[in-house]
Coordinates of C-alpha atoms in Angstrom, one line a residue:
Chain B
M1 CA 29.8 15.2 32.3
S2 CA 29.7 11.5 33.2
K3 CA 32.8 10.3 34.7
L4 CA 34.2 6.7 35.0
R5 CA 35.3 6.6 38.6
F6 CA 37.2 3.8 40.5
N7 CA 37.4 3.6 44.4
I8 CA 39.8 0.7 45.8
A9 CA 40.8 -0.3 49.4
I10 CA 45.0 -1.1 48.9
S11 CA 47.6 -2.3 51.3
V12 CA 50.9 -0.1 51.7
D13 CA 52.5 -2.7 49.6
G14 CA 49.8 -2.5 46.6
Y15 CA 47.7 -5.3 47.2
V16 CA 43.9 -5.3 46.8
A17 CA 43.3 -8.7 47.9
G18 CA 45.6 -11.5 49.8
P19 CA 46.8 -14.9 48.5
N20 CA 44.3 -17.9 48.0
Q21 CA 41.3 -16.1 47.2
N22 CA 38.3 -18.5 47.4
L23 CA 34.5 -18.4 48.0
E24 CA 34.7 -18.9 51.5
N25 CA 37.5 -16.0 51.6
P26 CA 36.8 -13.9 48.6
L27 CA 39.6 -11.3 49.6
G28 CA 42.0 -14.0 50.3
E29 CA 44.3 -14.4 53.4
G30 CA 44.2 -11.3 55.5
G31 CA 42.6 -9.3 52.5
E32 CA 39.4 -8.8 54.6
H33 CA 41.5 -6.5 57.1
L34 CA 41.5 -3.8 53.9
H35 CA 38.0 -3.3 54.8
D36 CA 38.4 -3.0 58.5
W37 CA 37.8 0.8 58.2
L38 CA 34.6 0.5 56.2
F39 CA 32.2 -1.6 58.1
K40 CA 31.6 0.4 61.1
L41 CA 30.9 3.7 58.8
K42 CA 27.3 4.9 58.8
T43 CA 27.0 5.1 55.0
F44 CA 28.1 1.6 54.6
R45 CA 25.8 0.6 57.2
A46 CA 22.8 2.7 55.5
L47 CA 23.8 1.2 52.1
H48 CA 23.4 -2.4 53.7
G49 CA 20.0 -1.4 55.1
D50 CA 21.1 -0.8 58.8
T51 CA 20.3 3.0 58.8
D52 CA 20.3 3.7 62.5
D53 CA 24.0 4.1 63.6
G54 CA 27.7 4.0 62.5
E55 CA 30.7 6.3 62.5
T56 CA 30.5 9.6 60.9
G57 CA 33.6 11.9 60.0
P58 CA 36.1 12.0 57.4
N59 CA 36.2 8.2 56.5
D60 CA 32.3 8.4 56.3
D61 CA 32.6 11.5 54.0
V62 CA 34.7 9.6 51.6
L63 CA 32.6 6.8 51.2
R64 CA 29.4 8.8 50.8
E65 CA 31.0 10.9 48.0
A66 CA 32.5 7.7 46.3
F67 CA 28.8 6.6 46.0
D68 CA 27.4 9.9 45.4
N69 CA 25.8 10.7 41.8
V70 CA 26.7 7.2 40.9
G71 CA 24.1 5.9 38.4
A72 CA 25.6 2.5 37.2
T73 CA 28.5 -0.1 38.4
I74 CA 30.9 -2.3 36.4
M75 CA 32.3 -5.3 37.8
G76 CA 34.2 -8.5 37.0
R77 CA 32.9 -11.7 36.9
N78 CA 35.2 -12.8 39.9
M79 CA 33.8 -9.9 42.0
F80 CA 30.1 -11.1 41.2
G81 CA 31.7 -14.2 42.3
G82 CA 30.1 -17.8 42.1
G83 CA 33.7 -19.6 40.8
S84 CA 34.6 -19.2 37.1
G85 CA 33.2 -21.0 34.0
P86 CA 29.6 -21.5 33.0
W87 CA 26.9 -20.1 35.2
K88 CA 25.3 -23.3 37.5
D89 CA 22.1 -24.5 38.4
P90 CA 21.0 -22.7 40.9
A91 CA 22.6 -19.8 39.5
W92 CA 25.0 -17.7 41.8
N93 CA 23.4 -14.3 42.5
G94 CA 25.9 -12.4 43.9
W95 CA 27.6 -12.1 47.7
W96 CA 25.2 -9.5 48.6
G97 CA 21.9 -11.4 49.5
D98 CA 18.5 -10.2 48.2
N99 CA 19.2 -6.2 48.5
P100 CA 22.5 -5.5 47.2
P101 CA 24.1 -2.3 48.3
Y102 CA 24.6 -0.7 44.7
H103 CA 20.6 0.3 44.3
H104 CA 21.3 0.9 40.7
P105 CA 21.9 -1.2 37.5
V106 CA 25.1 -3.1 37.4
F107 CA 27.3 -4.4 34.4
V108 CA 29.2 -7.7 35.3
L109 CA 31.7 -8.2 32.6
T110 CA 31.8 -12.4 31.8
H111 CA 32.1 -14.6 29.0
Y112 CA 29.0 -16.3 29.5
A113 CA 25.7 -14.8 28.6
R114 CA 23.1 -14.9 31.1
E115 CA 19.4 -13.0 31.4
P116 CA 19.4 -9.8 33.5
L117 CA 19.0 -10.4 37.2
P118 CA 16.5 -7.7 39.1
M119 CA 17.1 -7.8 42.7
Q120 CA 15.5 -5.9 45.6
G121 CA 16.6 -2.0 46.2
G122 CA 16.8 -1.1 42.7
T123 CA 19.8 -3.4 41.9
T124 CA 19.6 -5.2 38.4
F125 CA 22.5 -7.4 37.6
F126 CA 23.1 -7.2 33.7
F127 CA 25.7 -9.6 32.1
V128 CA 28.1 -8.3 29.2
T129 CA 29.7 -10.6 26.9
D130 CA 31.2 -8.0 24.5
G131 CA 33.9 -6.4 26.5
I132 CA 34.5 -3.4 28.3
K133 CA 33.9 -0.7 26.2
S134 CA 30.2 -2.1 25.6
A135 CA 29.9 -2.6 29.3
L136 CA 30.9 0.8 29.7
S137 CA 28.7 2.2 27.0
Q138 CA 25.6 0.3 28.6
A139 CA 26.4 1.6 31.9
R140 CA 26.7 5.2 30.8
K141 CA 23.4 4.6 29.4
A142 CA 21.7 3.3 32.3
A143 CA 23.3 6.0 34.7
N144 CA 21.5 8.5 32.5
G145 CA 24.0 11.7 32.9
K146 CA 25.3 10.4 36.3
D147 CA 28.5 9.0 36.9
V148 CA 29.8 5.2 36.4
A149 CA 31.7 3.2 39.1
I150 CA 34.0 0.6 38.7
G151 CA 33.3 -1.9 41.4
G152 CA 36.2 -4.3 40.7
G153 CA 38.2 -6.5 41.0
A154 CA 41.6 -5.7 40.1
N155 CA 41.4 -7.3 36.5
V156 CA 38.5 -5.2 35.4
A157 CA 40.2 -1.7 37.0
Q158 CA 43.4 -2.7 35.2
Q159 CA 41.8 -3.0 31.8
Y160 CA 39.9 0.0 32.0
L161 CA 42.9 1.9 33.5
G162 CA 45.2 0.7 30.8
A163 CA 42.9 1.7 27.9
G164 CA 42.9 5.3 29.3
L165 CA 39.2 5.2 30.0
V166 CA 39.2 5.7 33.9
D167 CA 38.6 9.8 34.8
E168 CA 39.1 9.4 38.8
L169 CA 41.0 7.0 40.8
Q170 CA 40.6 6.9 44.6
L171 CA 42.8 4.6 46.5
H172 CA 42.1 3.9 50.2
V173 CA 45.6 3.1 51.4
F174 CA 45.5 0.8 54.7
P175 CA 48.4 0.6 57.0
L176 CA 49.2 -3.4 56.1
F177 CA 51.3 -5.2 54.3
L178 CA 49.8 -8.3 52.6
G179 CA 53.0 -9.4 51.1
S180 CA 51.3 -11.3 48.2
G181 CA 48.1 -11.8 46.3
V182 CA 46.4 -9.4 43.7
R183 CA 48.6 -6.2 43.0
L184 CA 46.3 -3.6 41.6
F185 CA 48.6 -2.2 39.4
D186 CA 49.8 -5.4 37.6
N187 CA 49.4 -6.4 33.7
L188 CA 49.3 -2.8 33.2
D189 CA 51.2 -0.8 31.5
A190 CA 50.0 2.7 32.2
R191 CA 52.9 4.9 31.4
K192 CA 50.9 7.0 29.1
V193 CA 48.3 7.6 31.7
K194 CA 48.8 10.9 33.3
L195 CA 47.6 11.5 36.6
E196 CA 46.9 14.7 38.5
S197 CA 46.4 14.8 42.3
I198 CA 42.8 15.9 43.3
R199 CA 42.9 15.5 47.0
M200 CA 44.2 13.5 50.1
I201 CA 42.2 13.1 53.2
A202 CA 43.8 11.4 56.3
G203 CA 41.0 9.6 57.9
P204 CA 41.6 7.6 61.0
G205 CA 43.3 4.2 60.0
V206 CA 43.4 5.0 56.4
T207 CA 44.3 7.4 54.0
H208 CA 42.4 8.4 50.8
L209 CA 44.3 9.4 47.7
K210 CA 42.3 10.9 44.8
Y211 CA 43.2 11.1 41.3
R212 CA 42.3 12.6 38.1
V213 CA 43.3 11.0 34.7
V214 CA 44.7 14.0 32.4
K215 CA 42.9 13.6 29.0
Chain H
M1 CA 66.3 5.5 71.1
S2 CA 68.0 5.4 67.7
K3 CA 65.7 4.4 64.8
L4 CA 65.6 2.8 61.8
R5 CA 64.0 5.0 59.2
F6 CA 63.6 4.9 55.5
N7 CA 62.4 7.7 53.1
I8 CA 61.4 6.8 49.4
A9 CA 59.9 8.6 46.5
I10 CA 57.6 5.8 44.9
S11 CA 55.0 6.2 42.0
V12 CA 51.2 5.6 42.6
D13 CA 51.7 1.8 41.1
G14 CA 54.5 1.3 43.5
Y15 CA 57.6 1.5 41.2
V16 CA 60.8 3.1 43.0
A17 CA 62.7 3.0 39.3
G18 CA 61.6 2.9 36.0
P19 CA 62.8 0.2 33.4
N20 CA 66.4 0.1 31.8
Q21 CA 68.2 1.5 34.9
N22 CA 71.9 2.2 33.7
L23 CA 74.7 4.5 34.6
E24 CA 73.2 7.5 32.5
N25 CA 69.9 6.6 33.5
P26 CA 70.3 5.6 37.1
L27 CA 66.5 5.9 38.3
G28 CA 65.5 4.0 34.6
E29 CA 63.1 5.3 32.0
G30 CA 60.6 8.0 33.5
G31 CA 62.0 7.5 37.0
E32 CA 63.7 10.9 37.5
H33 CA 60.2 12.4 37.3
L34 CA 59.9 10.6 41.1
H35 CA 62.1 13.3 42.3
D36 CA 60.3 16.3 40.4
W37 CA 59.0 17.9 43.6
L38 CA 62.4 17.2 45.3
F39 CA 64.8 19.1 43.5
K40 CA 63.6 22.8 43.9
L41 CA 63.5 22.5 47.7
K42 CA 65.6 24.5 50.0
T43 CA 66.8 21.6 52.3
F44 CA 67.6 19.5 49.1
R45 CA 69.4 22.9 47.7
A46 CA 71.1 23.4 50.7
L47 CA 72.4 19.8 51.2
H48 CA 73.9 20.0 47.8
G49 CA 75.7 23.4 48.5
D50 CA 73.3 25.7 47.2
T51 CA 72.2 27.8 50.2
D52 CA 70.2 30.9 49.1
D53 CA 67.0 29.9 47.3
G54 CA 64.6 27.3 47.2
E55 CA 60.8 26.5 47.8
T56 CA 59.8 26.2 51.3
G57 CA 56.4 24.9 52.5
P58 CA 55.1 21.4 53.4
N59 CA 57.2 19.0 51.1
D60 CA 60.4 21.1 52.4
D61 CA 59.3 20.6 56.0
V62 CA 58.9 16.8 55.1
L63 CA 62.6 16.6 53.7
R64 CA 64.2 18.6 56.4
E65 CA 62.8 16.2 58.8
A66 CA 63.8 13.5 56.9
F67 CA 67.5 14.2 57.2
D68 CA 67.2 15.8 61.0
N69 CA 68.7 14.0 63.7
V70 CA 70.1 11.5 60.9
G71 CA 73.6 10.4 62.0
A72 CA 74.5 7.5 59.4
T73 CA 73.1 6.2 56.1
I74 CA 72.9 2.7 54.9
M75 CA 72.7 2.0 50.8
G76 CA 73.0 -0.5 48.5
R77 CA 75.9 -0.8 46.3
N78 CA 73.5 -0.3 43.3
M79 CA 72.6 2.9 44.7
F80 CA 76.1 4.1 45.4
G81 CA 76.9 2.9 41.5
G82 CA 79.6 2.1 39.2
G83 CA 78.0 -1.0 38.0
S84 CA 78.3 -4.4 39.7
G85 CA 81.2 -7.1 40.4
P86 CA 84.8 -6.0 41.6
W87 CA 85.7 -2.3 42.1
K88 CA 87.5 -1.0 39.0
D89 CA 90.3 1.2 38.6
P90 CA 89.8 4.0 39.0
A91 CA 87.4 3.4 41.5
W92 CA 83.8 4.8 41.1
N93 CA 83.4 7.2 44.1
G94 CA 79.6 8.0 43.8
W95 CA 77.1 10.1 42.0
W96 CA 77.4 12.9 44.1
G97 CA 80.8 14.5 43.4
D98 CA 83.2 15.8 45.9
N99 CA 80.9 16.9 48.5
P100 CA 77.9 14.2 48.8
P101 CA 74.6 15.5 50.4
Y102 CA 75.0 13.1 53.5
H103 CA 77.5 14.8 55.7
H104 CA 77.9 12.0 57.6
P105 CA 79.0 8.3 57.4
V106 CA 77.7 6.2 54.7
F107 CA 77.8 2.4 54.9
V108 CA 77.2 0.7 51.5
L109 CA 76.4 -2.7 51.3
T110 CA 78.6 -5.0 48.8
H111 CA 80.2 -8.1 48.1
Y112 CA 83.4 -6.3 47.3
A113 CA 85.8 -5.1 50.3
R114 CA 87.3 -1.6 49.8
E115 CA 88.9 0.8 51.9
P116 CA 87.0 3.6 53.5
L117 CA 86.4 6.6 51.2
P118 CA 86.3 10.1 52.9
M119 CA 85.0 12.7 51.0
Q120 CA 84.6 16.5 51.5
G121 CA 81.8 17.8 53.8
G122 CA 81.8 15.0 56.7
T123 CA 80.2 12.5 54.4
T124 CA 82.7 8.9 54.4
F125 CA 81.8 6.0 52.5
F126 CA 82.3 2.7 54.3
F127 CA 82.1 -0.7 52.6
V128 CA 80.5 -3.3 54.5
T129 CA 80.7 -7.1 53.1
D130 CA 79.2 -8.9 56.0
G131 CA 75.5 -8.2 55.7
I132 CA 72.7 -6.0 56.7
K133 CA 72.9 -6.7 60.5
S134 CA 76.5 -5.7 60.5
A135 CA 76.0 -2.6 58.4
L136 CA 73.2 -1.6 60.8
S137 CA 75.3 -2.4 64.0
Q138 CA 78.3 -0.1 62.3
A139 CA 75.7 2.7 61.2
R140 CA 74.3 2.8 64.8
K141 CA 77.7 3.0 66.7
A142 CA 78.7 5.5 63.9
A143 CA 75.3 7.7 64.6
N144 CA 76.2 7.9 68.2
G145 CA 72.7 8.1 69.6
K146 CA 71.1 9.7 66.1
D147 CA 68.8 7.8 63.9
V148 CA 70.0 5.7 61.2
A149 CA 68.7 6.1 57.4
I150 CA 68.2 3.8 54.8
G151 CA 69.3 5.6 51.7
G152 CA 68.1 3.0 49.2
G153 CA 67.6 1.4 46.8
A154 CA 64.6 -1.4 46.8
N155 CA 66.6 -4.1 47.2
V156 CA 68.3 -3.0 50.7
A157 CA 65.1 -1.6 51.8
Q158 CA 63.5 -4.9 51.0
Q159 CA 66.0 -6.9 53.1
Y160 CA 65.6 -4.5 56.3
L161 CA 61.9 -4.6 56.0
G162 CA 61.4 -8.1 55.7
A163 CA 64.0 -8.6 58.5
G164 CA 61.6 -6.5 60.9
L165 CA 64.4 -4.1 61.2
V166 CA 62.9 -0.7 60.1
D167 CA 61.2 1.5 62.7
E168 CA 59.8 4.1 60.3
L169 CA 58.9 4.1 56.7
Q170 CA 58.0 7.5 54.7
L171 CA 56.5 7.0 51.0
H172 CA 56.8 10.1 49.2
V173 CA 53.8 9.2 46.6
F174 CA 54.0 10.9 43.4
P175 CA 51.1 10.9 40.9
L176 CA 52.6 9.0 38.0
F177 CA 52.5 5.6 36.7
L178 CA 55.8 4.0 35.6
G179 CA 54.1 0.9 34.4
S180 CA 57.3 -1.3 35.0
G181 CA 60.5 -1.0 36.5
V182 CA 61.7 -1.9 40.2
R183 CA 58.9 -2.1 42.4
L184 CA 59.5 -1.3 46.2
F185 CA 57.4 -3.9 47.7
D186 CA 58.7 -7.1 45.8
N187 CA 60.6 -10.3 47.2
L188 CA 59.3 -9.4 50.2
D189 CA 57.0 -11.3 52.4
A190 CA 56.4 -8.7 55.1
R191 CA 53.1 -10.1 56.2
K192 CA 54.7 -10.2 59.6
V193 CA 55.3 -6.4 59.8
K194 CA 52.6 -4.4 61.6
L195 CA 52.2 -0.9 60.4
E196 CA 50.6 1.9 62.0
S197 CA 50.1 5.3 60.4
I198 CA 51.9 8.0 61.9
R199 CA 51.0 11.2 59.8
M200 CA 50.0 11.8 56.1
I201 CA 51.0 15.2 54.6
A202 CA 49.4 16.3 51.3
G203 CA 52.0 18.6 49.9
P204 CA 52.2 20.5 46.4
G205 CA 52.4 17.3 44.0
V206 CA 53.4 14.8 46.3
T207 CA 51.8 13.0 49.1
H208 CA 53.9 11.9 52.4
L209 CA 52.8 8.8 53.9
K210 CA 54.5 8.2 57.2
Y211 CA 54.3 4.4 59.1
R212 CA 55.6 3.4 62.3
V213 CA 56.4 -0.4 62.4
V214 CA 54.7 -2.0 65.4
K215 CA 57.5 -4.1 67.4

């Protein structure tokens, strides 16, 4: 059955971005370090078009699995980027250049309608203005039996978690205190959401905690 | 060298107690489940005077290690219990009965002076009114070369973490969302505190993440 899966890198003190996020510093002050383990991985490089080298091992296995069998991604407007409010001209087309690393349909939750935006490499951005359930339903259809991933950010994850719609949650816990910024588990009363540990992997420099939501 | 070590059970969403803590429910609503994995362990039972049975295995190994080579404990007034404000008559003597599970000197941070309180089994509670550095210095002296443990709660841990005085931090991450309550990583700008992963153990039902503070 098609699952809704969420992977995110998080500091030991529970932040997924540092303070003062802006266009130059989308993960806030210090937040870029949450991905220090990621950039050097073979799978990360392959997804970004650099297929010839990169680190293999447990972290790479976890990343490959996170993208495996994913047929669509959902993300928030803030993660897609370009500032808040109506779309500007020329329109922002994402952080990822002409060939984004998704290579499948991506559904962007926004208050501002916009035509679908096809990119190179199989990624098309669709802009959804009628809420998280509609986005999930459209993403499931586009995924055609494969899983759907929540790309982020924290706000979108909170909405899906709080609504009990997430099936699998994996936290990549990075040994860092950010001290302030965006907490993943905020604005969220998830007491009714029951978790079960699936698997823990201690990779070099980062720990991967994977949970199933018990339905 | 004598280390300052801190072990605490924490929910996936970062809480060490649920909402509405009180004398009947010291860990708040739902917070008692953070210790579900603990009560059945052989080491836990032995520390509480029941030496004949209990679960062994990775969780028990972690707990035994957490108490091993600890010569003194520091805790906050809230963890010692009995409500806030001046000591009442008859005085509160802790949650743990006549024979508390520490079996060494315990330093309680409080604003209200009180005579030392010797208990059975080697635990004596000392009441420290002149701050965290004084408590640490007294505890180190009492530990006589062994390590000092922070018993909790969150507020005391935050003070020691924020001051950069903790040497080792171990989080026992329990697969539970508490949704609200007491966050461990709050009231704390620990950005200057650098962490290094020491060891990750996936026990049955709980994951143990151990970090060293880089000095």
